[in-house]
Amino acid sequence: MRSKSEVMTKTNLTVAALVLGVSFMFGLFLFQHWHSNDTQEVSFATVLEPAREVSAFNLQGVDGRPFTQKDLQGKWTWLFFGFTSCPELCPTTMAKLAKSYQLLKQGKKVDLPQVVMVSLDPKHDSLARLKYYVEAFHPNFYGATSTASVVKSLASEMGIAYAKIKLPQGQSTNAYTIEHSGAIMVVNPKGELQAFFNPPFSAENLAHDYRVLARK
């Protein structure tokens, strides 16, 4: 028998997938329209000048391999910090990331970013569960986590605030939830933190500004 948390996770993923499918074509139209009149300026992200170095870290990837600072080098990366039993913010944000990723594939040529979700809840998010979660949004998406202290250190360096909130008894199969930032961190191919998006933002916003950043 599946647990209540597994059923809730599947429901959240199904809702997010439906929202993504319905909105994708309209989003593609808007993105192509905006791109044809592109000002080549970052309009929605906060850009760090100069970009900020990211200290060494060591997470465990969903493929069983270490995921370290070196894995941020040689490519652009979108980093999101969340957890698989997150009721709203995480599936909504992941759906936007998936839509933005598809918009980039459909538009003019640009190197696609690696999209990585770092779990803030290593106690409940096994690598298998995290892999299932991220790949439900896109098969190219990746997940990683580590011990609570390692994750906390990386999140703090990235400016991601989060806190465990105890839930009333009987409200959930978990004893707590996690309140956290919904920011998307953009890491450049040198492995430096180049920019970030604070919500609210749209998939079109993210795709537009990423194109500008990736072409500089």
Short mmCIF file of C-alpha atoms in Angstrom, two decimals:
data_model
loop_
_atom_site.label_atom_id
_atom_site.label_comp_id
_atom_site.label_asym_id
_atom_site.label_seq_id
_atom_site.Cartn_x
_atom_site.Cartn_y
_atom_site.Cartn_z
CA MET A 1 0.00 0.00 0.00
CA ARG A 2 1.32 3.45 -0.90
CA SER A 3 1.79 5.96 1.87
CA LYS A 4 -0.20 9.17 2.03
CA SER A 5 2.93 11.18 1.22
CA GLU A 6 3.55 9.16 -1.96
CA VAL A 7 -0.04 9.68 -3.10
CA MET A 8 0.22 13.42 -2.39
CA THR A 9 3.50 13.61 -4.31
CA LYS A 10 1.98 11.86 -7.33
CA THR A 11 -1.03 14.20 -7.19
CA ASN A 12 1.21 17.27 -7.03
CA LEU A 13 3.24 16.03 -10.00
CA THR A 14 0.11 15.29 -12.04
CA VAL A 15 -1.32 18.76 -11.42
CA ALA A 16 2.01 20.38 -12.29
CA ALA A 17 2.25 18.35 -15.51
CA LEU A 18 -1.25 19.41 -16.58
CA VAL A 19 -0.49 23.07 -15.91
CA LEU A 20 2.75 22.77 -17.84
CA GLY A 21 1.08 21.15 -20.85
CA VAL A 22 -1.77 23.65 -21.08
CA SER A 23 0.46 26.71 -20.77
CA PHE A 24 3.41 25.64 -22.92
CA MET A 25 2.07 26.60 -26.36
CA PHE A 26 0.84 29.98 -25.16
CA GLY A 27 4.17 30.57 -23.45
CA LEU A 28 6.07 29.66 -26.61
CA PHE A 29 4.04 32.21 -28.58
CA LEU A 30 4.79 34.93 -26.03
CA PHE A 31 8.46 34.03 -25.83
CA GLN A 32 8.92 34.09 -29.61
CA HIS A 33 7.11 37.42 -29.76
CA TRP A 34 9.29 38.94 -27.05
CA HIS A 35 12.44 37.42 -28.51
CA SER A 36 11.76 38.97 -31.92
CA ASN A 37 11.85 42.35 -30.15
CA ASP A 38 14.67 41.37 -27.77
CA THR A 39 16.51 44.28 -26.20
CA GLN A 40 19.37 41.95 -25.22
CA GLU A 41 19.20 43.28 -21.68
CA VAL A 42 18.56 41.33 -18.51
CA SER A 43 15.12 42.44 -17.37
CA PHE A 44 14.05 40.18 -14.52
CA ALA A 45 17.09 38.59 -12.87
CA THR A 46 19.42 40.16 -10.33
CA VAL A 47 22.90 39.99 -11.87
CA LEU A 48 25.97 39.83 -9.65
CA GLU A 49 28.86 41.95 -10.90
CA PRO A 50 31.37 40.54 -10.43
CA ALA A 51 30.10 36.98 -10.29
CA ARG A 52 30.60 35.30 -6.93
CA GLU A 53 32.83 32.28 -6.44
CA VAL A 54 31.16 29.15 -5.09
CA SER A 55 33.09 27.28 -2.40
CA ALA A 56 33.84 23.58 -2.71
CA PHE A 57 30.99 21.27 -1.71
CA ASN A 58 30.21 17.58 -1.99
CA LEU A 59 26.67 16.36 -2.57
CA GLN A 60 25.38 12.97 -3.68
CA GLY A 61 23.67 12.91 -7.07
CA VAL A 62 20.62 10.83 -7.93
CA ASP A 63 22.79 8.72 -10.25
CA GLY A 64 24.91 7.67 -7.28
CA ARG A 65 27.88 9.83 -8.21
CA PRO A 66 29.26 12.76 -6.22
CA PHE A 67 27.97 16.16 -7.32
CA THR A 68 30.57 18.81 -6.52
CA GLN A 69 31.58 22.35 -7.38
CA LYS A 70 33.46 20.93 -10.38
CA ASP A 71 30.14 19.77 -11.85
CA LEU A 72 29.13 23.43 -12.14
CA GLN A 73 32.05 24.17 -14.46
CA GLY A 74 31.91 24.09 -18.25
CA LYS A 75 28.18 24.70 -18.48
CA TRP A 76 25.43 26.99 -17.24
CA THR A 77 23.43 25.70 -14.28
CA TRP A 78 20.08 26.53 -12.74
CA LEU A 79 19.99 25.56 -9.07
CA PHE A 80 16.77 25.25 -7.09
CA PHE A 81 16.52 24.24 -3.43
CA GLY A 82 13.36 22.38 -2.44
CA PHE A 83 11.96 19.05 -1.26
CA THR A 84 9.75 16.38 -2.79
CA SER A 85 6.83 16.62 -0.36
CA CYS A 86 6.58 20.39 -0.83
CA PRO A 87 2.88 21.06 -1.44
CA GLU A 88 2.94 24.05 -3.80
CA LEU A 89 6.10 26.13 -4.26
CA CYS A 90 8.35 23.31 -5.45
CA PRO A 91 6.07 21.68 -8.04
CA THR A 92 5.07 25.11 -9.34
CA THR A 93 8.69 26.23 -9.66
CA MET A 94 9.82 22.95 -11.21
CA ALA A 95 7.01 23.19 -13.76
CA LYS A 96 8.19 26.70 -14.66
CA LEU A 97 11.76 25.44 -15.03
CA ALA A 98 10.55 22.67 -17.32
CA LYS A 99 8.54 25.09 -19.42
CA SER A 100 11.45 27.51 -19.66
CA TYR A 101 13.77 24.67 -20.65
CA GLN A 102 11.39 23.72 -23.46
CA LEU A 103 11.16 27.33 -24.62
CA LEU A 104 14.95 27.48 -24.90
CA LYS A 105 14.96 24.29 -26.98
CA GLN A 106 12.32 25.72 -29.31
CA GLY A 107 13.91 29.14 -29.78
CA LYS A 108 17.17 30.29 -31.34
CA LYS A 109 20.20 28.16 -30.55
CA VAL A 110 21.68 28.55 -27.07
CA ASP A 111 23.47 26.11 -24.79
CA LEU A 112 20.90 24.54 -22.52
CA PRO A 113 21.60 24.75 -18.78
CA GLN A 114 21.81 21.79 -16.48
CA VAL A 115 18.89 22.03 -14.08
CA VAL A 116 19.57 20.76 -10.57
CA MET A 117 17.25 20.53 -7.59
CA VAL A 118 19.02 20.26 -4.23
CA SER A 119 16.84 18.62 -1.59
CA LEU A 120 16.55 20.48 1.69
CA ASP A 121 15.05 17.37 3.30
CA PRO A 122 17.66 14.59 3.16
CA LYS A 123 15.88 12.79 6.00
CA HIS A 124 12.88 11.97 3.79
CA ASP A 125 14.20 12.46 0.26
CA SER A 126 16.08 9.34 -0.71
CA LEU A 127 18.07 9.50 -3.94
CA ALA A 128 15.50 7.25 -5.62
CA ARG A 129 12.61 9.45 -4.53
CA LEU A 130 14.44 12.61 -5.58
CA LYS A 131 15.31 11.11 -8.98
CA TYR A 132 11.68 10.16 -9.61
CA TYR A 133 10.55 13.64 -8.61
CA VAL A 134 12.90 15.73 -10.76
CA GLU A 135 12.63 13.49 -13.82
CA ALA A 136 8.83 13.72 -13.67
CA PHE A 137 9.25 17.35 -14.77
CA HIS A 138 11.91 16.66 -17.41
CA PRO A 139 14.11 13.61 -18.05
CA ASN A 140 17.20 15.84 -18.23
CA PHE A 141 16.66 17.34 -14.78
CA TYR A 142 18.98 16.24 -11.99
CA GLY A 143 18.77 16.02 -8.23
CA ALA A 144 21.32 16.01 -5.43
CA THR A 145 21.44 16.13 -1.65
CA SER A 146 23.67 15.30 1.30
CA THR A 147 23.64 15.46 5.06
CA ALA A 148 21.63 18.25 6.64
CA SER A 149 24.79 20.15 7.59
CA VAL A 150 26.30 20.01 4.09
CA VAL A 151 23.04 21.11 2.47
CA LYS A 152 22.67 23.92 4.99
CA SER A 153 26.18 25.17 4.26
CA LEU A 154 25.59 25.27 0.49
CA ALA A 155 22.15 26.85 0.85
CA SER A 156 23.58 29.52 3.14
CA GLU A 157 26.34 30.35 0.68
CA MET A 158 23.76 30.68 -2.09
CA GLY A 159 21.60 32.96 0.06
CA ILE A 160 18.78 30.43 0.38
CA ALA A 161 16.85 30.80 3.62
CA TYR A 162 14.84 27.87 4.95
CA ALA A 163 13.46 26.52 8.19
CA LYS A 164 11.67 23.41 9.40
CA ILE A 165 8.18 24.10 10.69
CA LYS A 166 6.60 21.57 13.03
CA LEU A 167 3.15 20.47 11.93
CA PRO A 168 0.17 19.79 14.21
CA GLN A 169 -0.16 16.12 15.06
CA GLY A 170 -2.21 14.23 12.47
CA GLN A 171 -1.95 16.92 9.78
CA SER A 172 0.66 15.03 7.76
CA THR A 173 2.61 11.78 7.70
CA ASN A 174 5.71 13.97 8.16
CA ALA A 175 6.22 15.71 11.49
CA TYR A 176 7.30 18.91 9.77
CA THR A 177 7.29 20.93 6.59
CA ILE A 178 9.96 23.29 5.27
CA GLU A 179 9.48 26.96 4.56
CA HIS A 180 12.06 28.06 2.02
CA SER A 181 13.07 30.55 -0.63
CA GLY A 182 11.85 29.91 -4.16
CA ALA A 183 14.83 31.59 -5.82
CA ILE A 184 16.54 30.15 -8.88
CA MET A 185 20.31 30.52 -8.75
CA VAL A 186 22.14 30.88 -12.08
CA VAL A 187 25.72 29.61 -12.14
CA ASN A 188 28.01 30.45 -15.06
CA PRO A 189 30.39 28.01 -16.80
CA LYS A 190 33.24 29.10 -14.52
CA GLY A 191 31.25 27.72 -11.60
CA GLU A 192 30.47 31.19 -10.26
CA LEU A 193 27.12 32.49 -9.05
CA GLN A 194 26.21 34.91 -11.83
CA ALA A 195 22.57 35.81 -11.16
CA PHE A 196 19.39 34.78 -9.41
CA PHE A 197 15.65 35.03 -9.92
CA ASN A 198 13.37 35.77 -6.99
CA PRO A 199 9.69 34.85 -7.33
CA PRO A 200 7.35 35.74 -8.75
CA PHE A 201 8.76 35.10 -12.20
CA SER A 202 7.50 33.36 -15.30
CA ALA A 203 9.07 30.72 -17.52
CA GLU A 204 9.29 33.36 -20.23
CA ASN A 205 11.17 35.74 -17.89
CA LEU A 206 13.67 33.04 -17.04
CA ALA A 207 14.22 31.97 -20.65
CA HIS A 208 14.62 35.56 -21.86
CA ASP A 209 17.22 36.57 -19.29
CA TYR A 210 19.09 33.28 -19.55
CA ARG A 211 19.55 33.83 -23.28
CA VAL A 212 21.00 37.27 -22.62
CA LEU A 213 23.36 35.98 -19.93
CA ALA A 214 24.49 32.95 -21.92
CA ARG A 215 25.44 35.08 -24.92
CA LYS A 216 27.65 37.50 -23.00
#
